[in-house]
XYZ file of N, CA, C and O in Angstrom:
840
model
N 26.230 110.287 84.512
C 27.146 110.240 83.363
C 26.365 110.396 82.065
O 25.269 109.859 81.927
N 26.910 111.128 81.127
C 26.266 111.283 79.835
C 26.230 109.948 79.102
O 27.216 109.219 79.066
N 25.076 109.643 78.506
C 25.022 108.468 77.648
C 25.321 108.911 76.221
O 25.656 110.052 75.961
N 25.190 107.970 75.263
C 25.546 108.313 73.884
C 24.687 109.444 73.350
O 25.162 110.302 72.605
N 23.413 109.505 73.743
C 22.548 110.588 73.282
C 22.991 111.918 73.879
O 22.963 112.951 73.217
N 23.432 111.879 75.147
C 23.916 113.097 75.776
C 25.145 113.641 75.081
O 25.271 114.842 74.857
N 26.039 112.751 74.688
C 27.226 113.197 73.969
C 26.864 113.678 72.565
O 27.506 114.584 72.037
N 25.844 113.091 71.954
C 25.385 113.583 70.656
C 24.967 115.048 70.773
O 25.299 115.886 69.933
N 24.239 115.378 71.848
C 23.742 116.734 72.034
C 24.866 117.709 72.365
O 24.819 118.882 72.010
N 25.895 117.213 73.056
C 27.009 118.056 73.501
C 28.077 118.210 72.426
O 28.898 119.118 72.471
N 28.045 117.357 71.421
C 29.145 117.253 70.462
C 29.511 118.594 69.828
O 30.683 118.962 69.749
N 28.527 119.350 69.355
C 28.814 120.571 68.613
C 29.459 121.653 69.475
O 30.187 122.500 68.962
N 29.201 121.638 70.789
C 29.754 122.659 71.677
C 30.887 122.122 72.547
O 31.405 122.846 73.396
N 31.288 120.874 72.330
C 32.265 120.237 73.206
C 33.589 121.002 73.244
O 34.100 121.329 74.309
N 34.155 121.283 72.082
C 35.464 121.941 72.034
C 35.428 123.305 72.716
O 36.373 123.712 73.393
N 34.322 124.039 72.548
C 34.193 125.353 73.183
C 34.118 125.212 74.699
O 34.756 125.978 75.442
N 33.372 124.228 75.197
C 33.236 124.009 76.635
C 34.573 123.665 77.266
O 34.935 124.176 78.324
N 35.325 122.796 76.598
C 36.647 122.410 77.090
C 37.569 123.621 77.118
O 38.292 123.850 78.093
N 37.548 124.394 76.051
C 38.463 125.523 75.928
C 38.307 126.544 77.033
O 39.295 127.080 77.542
N 37.077 126.822 77.441
C 36.848 127.820 78.478
C 37.476 127.399 79.801
O 38.131 128.190 80.475
N 37.291 126.125 80.179
C 37.845 125.640 81.436
C 39.356 125.503 81.359
O 40.070 125.731 82.341
N 39.854 125.148 80.190
C 41.293 125.001 80.003
C 41.995 126.350 80.160
O 43.029 126.458 80.833
N 41.431 127.379 79.582
C 42.026 128.709 79.662
C 42.046 129.235 81.100
O 42.953 129.969 81.494
N 41.074 128.854 81.887
C 40.994 129.310 83.274
C 41.819 128.433 84.222
O 41.873 128.699 85.426
N 42.470 127.402 83.672
C 43.273 126.460 84.456
C 42.463 125.859 85.604
O 42.922 125.759 86.741
N 41.264 125.453 85.280
C 40.365 124.903 86.278
C 40.096 123.428 86.004
O 40.167 122.962 84.867
N 39.778 122.696 87.089
C 39.277 121.336 86.964
C 38.020 121.362 86.094
O 37.204 122.265 86.245
N 37.797 120.413 85.192
C 38.639 119.248 84.946
C 39.594 119.375 83.754
O 40.325 118.435 83.479
N 39.588 120.516 83.063
C 40.342 120.584 81.806
C 41.621 121.414 81.883
O 42.156 121.811 80.851
N 42.135 121.667 83.069
C 43.428 122.333 83.187
C 44.494 121.482 82.493
O 44.592 120.284 82.710
N 45.269 122.130 81.621
C 46.336 121.417 80.925
C 45.915 120.619 79.721
O 46.725 119.892 79.127
N 44.660 120.754 79.315
C 44.109 119.938 78.218
C 44.947 120.062 76.941
O 45.355 119.053 76.356
N 45.233 121.283 76.509
C 45.965 121.471 75.249
C 47.395 120.946 75.351
O 47.916 120.370 74.393
N 48.024 121.147 76.504
C 49.398 120.654 76.667
C 49.439 119.132 76.614
O 50.338 118.545 76.005
N 48.481 118.502 77.250
C 48.437 117.036 77.235
C 48.275 116.510 75.818
O 49.003 115.609 75.381
N 47.321 117.077 75.078
C 47.137 116.638 73.692
C 48.386 116.928 72.866
O 48.801 116.103 72.037
N 49.008 118.086 73.100
C 50.217 118.424 72.363
C 51.365 117.485 72.661
O 52.113 117.087 71.756
N 51.524 117.103 73.919
C 52.609 116.197 74.293
C 52.393 114.800 73.713
O 53.345 114.140 73.274
N 51.157 114.335 73.719
C 50.864 113.028 73.116
C 51.125 113.077 71.613
O 51.687 112.140 71.025
N 50.736 114.170 70.993
C 51.010 114.356 69.565
C 52.506 114.254 69.268
O 52.922 113.564 68.329
N 53.317 114.913 70.079
C 54.765 114.895 69.854
C 55.336 113.486 69.976
O 56.206 113.078 69.190
N 54.858 112.735 70.959
C 55.338 111.360 71.137
C 55.030 110.523 69.901
O 55.891 109.802 69.384
N 53.806 110.638 69.411
C 53.397 109.819 68.265
C 54.133 110.217 66.998
O 54.536 109.367 66.198
N 54.354 111.509 66.819
C 54.998 111.979 65.599
C 56.475 111.595 65.513
O 57.092 111.738 64.466
N 57.032 111.081 66.594
C 58.410 110.586 66.531
C 58.506 109.300 65.707
O 59.600 108.930 65.292
N 57.378 108.644 65.485
C 57.366 107.431 64.671
C 56.686 107.736 63.338
O 55.488 108.025 63.305
N 57.408 107.671 62.232
C 56.806 107.964 60.921
C 55.690 106.976 60.577
O 55.778 105.784 60.868
N 54.616 107.503 59.994
C 53.510 106.678 59.489
C 52.911 105.780 60.566
O 52.575 104.617 60.308
N 52.773 106.297 61.753
C 52.246 105.498 62.860
C 50.786 105.107 62.620
O 50.003 105.855 62.029
N 50.451 103.922 63.105
C 49.062 103.442 63.098
C 48.508 103.659 64.504
O 49.045 103.135 65.482
N 47.446 104.455 64.587
C 46.954 104.931 65.881
C 45.487 104.558 66.065
O 44.659 104.768 65.175
N 45.173 104.029 67.246
C 43.782 103.804 67.643
C 43.440 104.792 68.741
O 44.140 104.885 69.748
N 42.348 105.537 68.550
C 41.881 106.502 69.538
C 40.586 105.983 70.153
O 39.585 105.789 69.459
N 40.629 105.751 71.457
C 39.468 105.237 72.190
C 38.687 106.413 72.764
O 39.188 107.138 73.632
N 37.459 106.610 72.277
C 36.664 107.752 72.714
C 37.187 109.036 72.117
O 37.502 109.994 72.815
N 37.272 109.082 70.793
C 37.969 110.181 70.105
C 37.197 111.485 70.075
O 37.744 112.533 69.741
N 35.917 111.472 70.413
C 35.145 112.711 70.453
C 35.065 113.377 69.086
O 34.782 112.720 68.083
N 35.369 114.656 69.037
C 35.295 115.389 67.770
C 36.584 115.267 66.956
O 36.723 115.896 65.918
N 37.544 114.491 67.462
C 38.760 114.236 66.692
C 39.791 115.350 66.762
O 40.589 115.514 65.842
N 39.818 116.100 67.856
C 40.751 117.228 67.981
C 42.194 116.787 67.786
O 42.944 117.373 66.995
N 42.614 115.753 68.502
C 43.985 115.268 68.406
C 44.195 114.409 67.170
O 45.170 114.589 66.425
N 43.279 113.490 66.922
C 43.476 112.562 65.808
C 43.470 113.267 64.455
O 44.140 112.821 63.522
N 42.762 114.379 64.341
C 42.775 115.125 63.082
C 44.181 115.615 62.756
O 44.639 115.537 61.608
N 44.896 116.109 63.770
C 46.266 116.579 63.546
C 47.182 115.418 63.167
O 48.049 115.547 62.303
N 46.990 114.282 63.813
C 47.780 113.097 63.480
C 47.465 112.627 62.062
O 48.366 112.298 61.285
N 46.199 112.637 61.724
C 45.738 112.222 60.394
C 46.363 113.097 59.308
O 46.852 112.599 58.283
N 46.363 114.404 59.551
C 46.892 115.335 58.550
C 48.408 115.240 58.410
O 48.980 115.734 57.440
N 49.045 114.594 59.380
C 50.498 114.454 59.332
C 50.941 113.012 59.090
O 52.042 112.620 59.488
N 50.093 112.251 58.414
C 50.507 110.963 57.882
C 50.183 109.731 58.682
O 50.523 108.613 58.266
N 49.542 109.882 59.837
C 49.184 108.698 60.626
C 47.942 108.016 60.041
O 47.053 108.673 59.491
N 47.896 106.702 60.180
C 46.690 105.945 59.866
C 45.836 105.911 61.127
O 46.296 105.466 62.182
N 44.616 106.394 61.021
C 43.775 106.575 62.198
C 42.633 105.575 62.241
O 41.863 105.423 61.298
N 42.551 104.892 63.388
C 41.400 104.081 63.751
C 40.771 104.716 64.990
O 41.466 105.371 65.779
N 39.481 104.522 65.162
C 38.859 105.101 66.337
C 37.575 104.412 66.723
O 36.912 103.787 65.875
N 37.241 104.531 68.000
C 35.969 104.008 68.509
C 35.360 105.042 69.441
O 36.027 105.572 70.327
N 34.081 105.334 69.229
C 33.348 106.267 70.076
C 31.893 105.815 70.087
O 31.418 105.235 69.109
N 31.177 106.087 71.174
C 29.784 105.618 71.195
C 28.779 106.669 70.753
O 27.592 106.423 70.702
N 29.261 107.839 70.367
C 28.363 108.897 69.902
C 28.372 108.976 68.377
O 29.401 109.253 67.767
N 27.231 108.762 67.770
C 27.146 108.837 66.311
C 27.437 110.247 65.814
O 28.020 110.436 64.739
N 27.056 111.266 66.601
C 27.315 112.650 66.192
C 28.815 112.966 66.255
O 29.348 113.648 65.375
N 29.494 112.471 67.289
C 30.941 112.662 67.360
C 31.617 112.032 66.144
O 32.534 112.608 65.546
N 31.174 110.853 65.759
C 31.742 110.160 64.597
C 31.499 110.974 63.331
O 32.388 111.138 62.495
N 30.308 111.501 63.207
C 29.965 112.321 62.038
C 30.875 113.545 61.939
O 31.403 113.860 60.856
N 31.081 114.223 63.062
C 31.950 115.407 63.071
C 33.402 115.033 62.774
O 34.105 115.749 62.051
N 33.843 113.904 63.320
C 35.223 113.477 63.094
C 35.454 113.079 61.639
O 36.513 113.363 61.068
N 34.472 112.424 61.024
C 34.603 112.026 59.618
C 34.732 113.239 58.695
O 35.393 113.177 57.655
N 34.080 114.340 59.070
C 34.200 115.550 58.252
C 35.641 116.035 58.196
O 36.084 116.591 57.188
N 36.385 115.814 59.277
C 37.783 116.232 59.343
C 38.731 115.161 58.809
O 39.821 115.476 58.337
N 38.314 113.885 58.913
C 39.195 112.761 58.564
C 38.449 111.746 57.701
O 38.117 110.653 58.148
N 38.162 112.086 56.459
C 37.343 111.191 55.626
C 37.970 109.823 55.370
O 37.257 108.867 55.056
N 39.284 109.705 55.514
C 39.932 108.419 55.274
C 40.200 107.615 56.524
O 40.844 106.556 56.467
N 39.700 108.065 57.658
C 39.915 107.350 58.918
C 38.984 106.150 59.025
O 37.973 106.047 58.316
N 39.317 105.237 59.929
C 38.521 104.030 60.172
C 37.848 104.207 61.534
O 38.451 103.907 62.565
N 36.622 104.696 61.534
C 35.938 105.061 62.768
C 34.721 104.166 62.985
O 33.915 103.971 62.070
N 34.595 103.669 64.209
C 33.531 102.713 64.503
C 32.786 103.121 65.765
O 33.376 103.660 66.709
N 31.486 102.854 65.761
C 30.668 103.163 66.924
C 30.658 101.973 67.868
O 30.522 100.825 67.447
N 30.807 102.260 69.152
C 30.782 101.184 70.125
C 31.110 101.693 71.512
O 31.833 102.678 71.674
N 30.572 101.036 72.510
C 30.798 101.375 73.911
C 32.062 100.652 74.376
O 32.065 99.432 74.533
N 33.147 101.400 74.610
C 34.408 100.732 74.935
C 34.413 100.117 76.331
O 35.331 99.370 76.672
N 33.393 100.410 77.141
C 33.283 99.704 78.416
C 32.987 98.225 78.193
O 33.209 97.391 79.077
N 32.529 97.899 76.998
C 32.250 96.506 76.622
C 33.340 95.945 75.723
O 33.188 94.871 75.143
N 34.435 96.684 75.585
C 35.554 96.207 74.781
C 35.583 96.850 73.409
O 34.800 97.748 73.088
N 36.495 96.366 72.583
C 36.665 96.917 71.243
C 35.533 96.497 70.314
O 34.976 95.403 70.434
N 35.213 97.384 69.379
C 34.259 97.036 68.323
C 34.808 95.862 67.520
O 36.026 95.691 67.379
N 33.915 95.055 66.998
C 34.331 93.850 66.267
C 35.315 94.175 65.152
O 36.251 93.413 64.888
N 35.119 95.309 64.490
C 35.965 95.686 63.359
C 37.419 95.944 63.766
O 38.320 95.945 62.926
N 37.649 96.177 65.052
C 38.992 96.509 65.526
C 39.735 95.327 66.146
O 40.938 95.411 66.392
N 39.038 94.249 66.365
C 39.611 93.152 67.147
C 40.749 92.426 66.445
O 41.561 91.766 67.101
N 40.835 92.529 65.132
C 41.904 91.856 64.393
C 43.047 92.799 64.033
O 43.980 92.411 63.339
N 42.971 94.033 64.515
C 43.978 95.033 64.163
C 45.032 95.165 65.275
O 44.798 94.784 66.425
N 46.185 95.715 64.915
C 47.206 96.055 65.904
C 47.737 97.452 65.597
O 47.664 97.914 64.454
N 48.305 98.098 66.615
C 48.563 99.527 66.520
C 49.924 99.891 67.126
O 50.393 99.257 68.066
N 50.518 100.933 66.584
C 51.734 101.481 67.174
C 51.430 102.242 68.458
O 52.205 102.203 69.424
N 50.310 102.939 68.449
C 49.874 103.697 69.624
C 48.373 103.525 69.806
O 47.618 103.553 68.833
N 47.967 103.373 71.047
C 46.552 103.425 71.400
C 46.402 104.576 72.378
O 47.101 104.633 73.398
N 45.535 105.522 72.053
C 45.390 106.707 72.883
C 43.968 106.819 73.426
O 42.999 106.365 72.793
N 43.877 107.410 74.602
C 42.575 107.706 75.208
C 42.721 109.041 75.911
O 43.430 109.142 76.916
N 42.112 110.068 75.368
C 42.206 111.394 75.964
C 40.846 111.822 76.495
O 39.887 111.936 75.750
N 40.798 112.000 77.793
C 39.580 112.437 78.481
C 38.392 111.536 78.146
O 37.291 112.011 77.879
N 38.640 110.237 78.176
C 37.568 109.285 77.887
C 37.521 108.129 78.878
O 36.436 107.675 79.252
N 38.683 107.663 79.336
C 38.712 106.455 80.155
C 38.134 106.688 81.544
O 37.799 105.740 82.265
N 37.949 107.946 81.937
C 37.368 108.219 83.260
C 35.888 107.843 83.335
O 35.288 107.915 84.410
N 35.309 107.452 82.221
C 33.923 106.984 82.245
C 33.815 105.526 82.690
O 32.704 105.017 82.854
N 34.955 104.856 82.875
C 34.962 103.460 83.295
C 35.265 103.332 84.780
O 36.085 104.075 85.330
N 34.639 102.349 85.419
C 35.011 102.002 86.780
C 36.437 101.463 86.787
O 36.949 101.016 85.752
N 37.078 101.490 87.941
C 38.470 101.065 88.015
C 38.663 99.636 87.505
O 39.625 99.350 86.781
N 37.769 98.745 87.877
C 37.883 97.351 87.422
C 37.723 97.265 85.907
O 38.404 96.461 85.252
N 36.840 98.078 85.340
C 36.661 98.106 83.885
C 37.909 98.647 83.188
O 38.274 98.175 82.108
N 38.549 99.637 83.793
C 39.794 100.171 83.225
C 40.839 99.064 83.089
O 41.512 98.954 82.058
N 40.982 98.273 84.125
C 41.986 97.203 84.122
C 41.701 96.202 83.006
O 42.604 95.818 82.250
N 40.455 95.806 82.879
C 40.080 94.855 81.827
C 40.365 95.443 80.445
O 40.944 94.780 79.575
N 39.962 96.691 80.230
C 40.169 97.326 78.929
C 41.663 97.461 78.620
O 42.103 97.139 77.504
N 42.447 97.935 79.580
C 43.866 98.149 79.331
C 44.594 96.839 79.021
O 45.473 96.801 78.159
N 44.232 95.775 79.707
C 44.846 94.483 79.410
C 44.493 94.031 77.993
O 45.336 93.475 77.281
N 43.257 94.287 77.595
C 42.844 93.963 76.223
C 43.612 94.809 75.220
O 44.117 94.308 74.210
N 43.736 96.092 75.500
C 44.430 96.990 74.568
C 45.913 96.637 74.432
O 46.475 96.737 73.336
N 46.539 96.228 75.518
C 47.947 95.836 75.452
C 48.169 94.719 74.441
O 49.196 94.667 73.756
N 47.182 93.841 74.318
C 47.293 92.719 73.379
C 47.180 93.169 71.929
O 47.496 92.400 71.015
N 46.762 94.417 71.721
C 46.602 94.945 70.361
C 47.722 95.906 69.971
O 47.629 96.570 68.934
N 48.772 95.982 70.784
C 49.917 96.811 70.437
C 50.907 96.043 69.578
O 51.170 94.861 69.808
N 51.456 96.723 68.607
C 52.572 96.168 67.860
C 53.807 96.148 68.753
O 53.852 96.816 69.789
N 54.836 95.387 68.365
C 56.081 95.397 69.124
C 56.588 96.827 69.267
O 56.669 97.570 68.286
N 56.906 97.213 70.491
C 57.385 98.560 70.731
C 56.295 99.590 70.884
O 56.587 100.774 71.041
N 55.044 99.172 70.836
C 53.931 100.109 70.912
C 53.666 100.614 72.319
O 54.177 100.092 73.311
N 52.831 101.656 72.408
C 52.513 102.256 73.700
C 51.042 102.649 73.770
O 50.450 103.054 72.772
N 50.497 102.540 74.964
C 49.200 103.122 75.291
C 49.474 104.464 75.966
O 50.267 104.540 76.909
N 48.815 105.509 75.484
C 48.981 106.854 76.026
C 47.622 107.364 76.497
O 46.698 107.511 75.692
N 47.499 107.622 77.774
C 46.235 108.089 78.355
C 46.432 109.503 78.875
O 47.241 109.741 79.782
N 45.729 110.457 78.298
C 45.748 111.827 78.793
C 44.402 112.141 79.415
O 43.371 112.009 78.752
N 44.403 112.547 80.680
C 43.110 112.663 81.348
C 43.272 113.390 82.672
O 44.391 113.685 83.112
N 42.124 113.646 83.296
C 42.150 113.988 84.710
C 42.731 112.768 85.418
O 42.208 111.664 85.291
N 43.838 112.959 86.119
C 44.534 111.827 86.726
C 45.425 112.337 87.844
O 45.853 113.496 87.850
N 45.738 111.435 88.767
C 46.478 111.814 89.966
C 47.531 110.760 90.280
O 47.357 109.587 89.976
N 48.596 111.202 90.920
C 49.659 110.254 91.272
C 49.233 109.340 92.410
O 49.633 108.176 92.463
N 48.392 109.853 93.317
C 47.943 109.049 94.452
C 46.570 109.524 94.914
O 46.058 110.556 94.460
N 45.973 108.779 95.830
C 44.624 109.081 96.297
C 44.579 110.394 97.074
O 43.574 111.123 97.010
N 45.644 110.728 97.792
C 45.679 111.975 98.548
C 45.535 113.179 97.622
O 44.807 114.132 97.923
N 46.226 113.144 96.467
C 46.140 114.246 95.505
C 44.732 114.362 94.934
O 44.216 115.472 94.732
N 44.104 113.224 94.665
C 42.723 113.250 94.167
C 41.786 113.855 95.202
O 40.951 114.716 94.878
N 41.909 113.411 96.451
C 41.021 113.908 97.507
C 41.197 115.410 97.724
O 40.229 116.129 97.999
N 42.416 115.896 97.595
C 42.669 117.331 97.751
C 41.972 118.131 96.654
O 41.371 119.181 96.915
N 42.055 117.644 95.410
C 41.386 118.307 94.292
C 39.871 118.255 94.466
O 39.174 119.243 94.223
N 39.374 117.111 94.892
C 37.934 116.959 95.098
C 37.423 117.927 96.153
O 36.335 118.511 96.011
N 38.202 118.142 97.201
C 37.812 119.078 98.251
C 37.798 120.508 97.730
O 36.880 121.278 98.011
N 38.821 120.859 96.941
C 38.933 122.226 96.431
C 37.822 122.552 95.438
O 37.338 123.681 95.377
N 37.422 121.544 94.649
C 36.397 121.770 93.615
C 35.112 121.009 93.945
O 34.451 120.468 93.064
N 34.749 121.016 95.206
C 33.606 120.235 95.671
C 32.321 120.572 94.919
O 31.518 119.680 94.593
N 32.113 121.853 94.620
C 30.870 122.260 93.962
C 30.825 121.851 92.495
O 29.740 121.793 91.909
N 31.987 121.591 91.899
C 32.047 121.258 90.474
C 32.401 119.797 90.216
O 32.331 119.337 89.087
N 32.766 119.082 91.256
C 33.258 117.719 91.105
C 32.192 116.812 90.497
O 31.036 116.840 90.894
N 32.609 116.022 89.512
C 31.692 115.096 88.842
C 31.851 113.709 89.452
O 32.811 112.996 89.169
N 30.899 113.334 90.284
C 30.985 112.044 90.974
C 30.720 110.857 90.057
O 30.926 109.705 90.463
N 30.259 111.119 88.845
C 30.038 110.033 87.894
C 31.313 109.671 87.145
O 31.347 108.656 86.439
N 32.335 110.490 87.257
C 33.591 110.206 86.573
C 34.590 109.604 87.562
O 34.716 110.064 88.696
N 35.312 108.594 87.109
C 36.215 107.843 87.984
C 37.625 108.001 87.436
O 37.985 107.412 86.413
N 38.418 108.816 88.115
C 39.701 109.232 87.575
C 40.815 108.241 87.908
O 40.795 107.567 88.938
N 41.794 108.197 87.029
C 42.936 107.310 87.212
C 43.792 107.779 88.388
O 44.082 108.970 88.523
N 44.193 106.829 89.209
C 45.152 107.064 90.283
C 46.340 106.150 89.997
O 46.229 104.929 90.067
N 47.462 106.752 89.651
C 48.596 105.980 89.136
C 49.076 104.915 90.117
O 49.315 103.758 89.735
N 49.216 105.284 91.391
C 49.706 104.322 92.377
C 48.816 103.088 92.460
O 49.309 101.966 92.670
N 47.522 103.289 92.311
C 46.587 102.168 92.407
C 46.601 101.312 91.136
O 46.502 100.087 91.199
N 46.750 101.943 89.989
C 46.836 101.185 88.743
C 48.103 100.337 88.677
O 48.132 99.295 88.026
N 49.143 100.777 89.365
C 50.407 100.029 89.324
C 50.306 98.658 89.999
O 51.182 97.819 89.815
N 49.254 98.428 90.779
C 49.082 97.092 91.349
C 48.815 96.069 90.247
O 49.140 94.895 90.388
N 48.234 96.529 89.142
C 47.978 95.663 87.989
C 49.006 95.862 86.881
O 49.290 94.940 86.117
N 49.560 97.071 86.806
C 50.506 97.421 85.741
C 51.751 98.049 86.376
O 51.883 99.283 86.417
N 52.671 97.220 86.894
C 53.828 97.732 87.638
C 54.713 98.689 86.843
O 55.395 99.530 87.437
N 54.704 98.574 85.529
C 55.568 99.416 84.696
C 54.898 100.713 84.244
O 55.451 101.438 83.424
N 53.720 100.972 84.771
C 53.004 102.194 84.407
C 53.817 103.431 84.748
O 54.368 103.557 85.847
N 53.890 104.368 83.801
C 54.537 105.660 84.023
C 53.458 106.737 84.099
O 52.539 106.756 83.283
N 53.583 107.615 85.083
C 52.663 108.751 85.179
C 53.459 110.045 85.095
O 54.371 110.280 85.885
N 53.122 110.873 84.114
C 53.765 112.174 83.948
C 52.740 113.264 84.274
O 51.827 113.530 83.502
N 52.905 113.874 85.425
C 51.978 114.904 85.881
C 52.120 116.158 85.028
O 53.226 116.565 84.681
N 50.997 116.770 84.667
C 51.017 118.012 83.903
C 50.446 119.185 84.693
O 50.944 120.297 84.611
N 49.353 118.971 85.408
C 48.784 120.016 86.259
C 48.333 119.371 87.559
O 48.495 118.174 87.763
N 47.729 120.170 88.423
C 47.239 119.656 89.708
C 46.182 118.578 89.536
O 45.921 117.816 90.474
N 45.566 118.497 88.346
C 44.488 117.519 88.166
C 44.617 116.712 86.880
O 43.655 116.064 86.460
N 45.775 116.717 86.262
C 45.867 116.017 84.981
C 47.279 115.520 84.716
O 48.250 115.963 85.332
N 47.365 114.587 83.775
C 48.658 114.053 83.393
C 48.524 113.017 82.302
O 47.432 112.775 81.773
N 49.643 112.402 81.975
C 49.698 111.375 80.944
C 50.171 110.076 81.575
O 51.203 110.042 82.256
N 49.407 109.008 81.367
C 49.797 107.673 81.803
C 50.274 106.898 80.597
O 49.649 106.937 79.532
N 51.395 106.196 80.764
C 52.018 105.491 79.655
C 52.189 104.022 80.008
O 52.750 103.692 81.062
N 51.676 103.157 79.151
C 51.881 101.716 79.271
C 52.569 101.240 77.998
O 52.098 101.512 76.892
N 53.672 100.548 78.154
C 54.447 100.082 76.998
C 54.176 98.615 76.722
O 54.007 97.811 77.634
N 54.135 98.290 75.421
C 54.015 96.904 75.013
C 55.364 96.203 75.067
O 56.353 96.738 75.566
N 55.406 95.005 74.574
C 56.646 94.233 74.582
C 57.707 94.887 73.687
O 57.401 95.539 72.695
N 58.942 94.712 74.105
C 60.122 95.152 73.321
C 60.215 96.670 73.205
O 60.881 97.171 72.310
N 59.572 97.372 74.113
C 59.738 98.824 74.127
C 60.765 99.188 75.168
O 60.687 98.759 76.325
N 61.745 99.970 74.796
C 62.815 100.350 75.709
C 62.520 101.747 76.248
O 62.436 102.710 75.479
N 62.358 101.860 77.551
C 62.062 103.159 78.173
C 63.335 103.972 78.317
O 64.408 103.421 78.473
């Protein structure tokens, strides 16, 4: 798995690397633009939303939200990613930190309408995902939602099929969400499949009507 220095080195070419695989509809970035677009549409239904982006990278999605009136908070462990994101969003609240260890201190007293994680949470082990998501749920405002766009599968069989098909390219250091398994901890989890290897997972806070 890339560490923070690895992501610093990859930062400048990240968007180009993603785009090539997305256009070819190949693992792991098939459906990448649609997923980001769908999450954007959900958030824009709420005027002046306060959004936390976990592992925001170069700020592809959050920049669009920022330019359309959202208040943006973010956490990423790459200083170069933060630098690139600040160039696009000078008024954002961006903090460096490893989210596998929880939220940065600066974010712990904040609450959000939406917490998003796009192509970032797969760096956590399944047990770490559960701990992080439970923590994030406590930081949602009434009616808020966690939106996860990533390589994800409805069940283990679908994951194994993709892994077999892309055996030569499969990244064994990344641990992808399996919706059926996450529901043992989060029974109300919604999974919206977008491609053979990706989708959006939705967790709602209190007082949210589905």
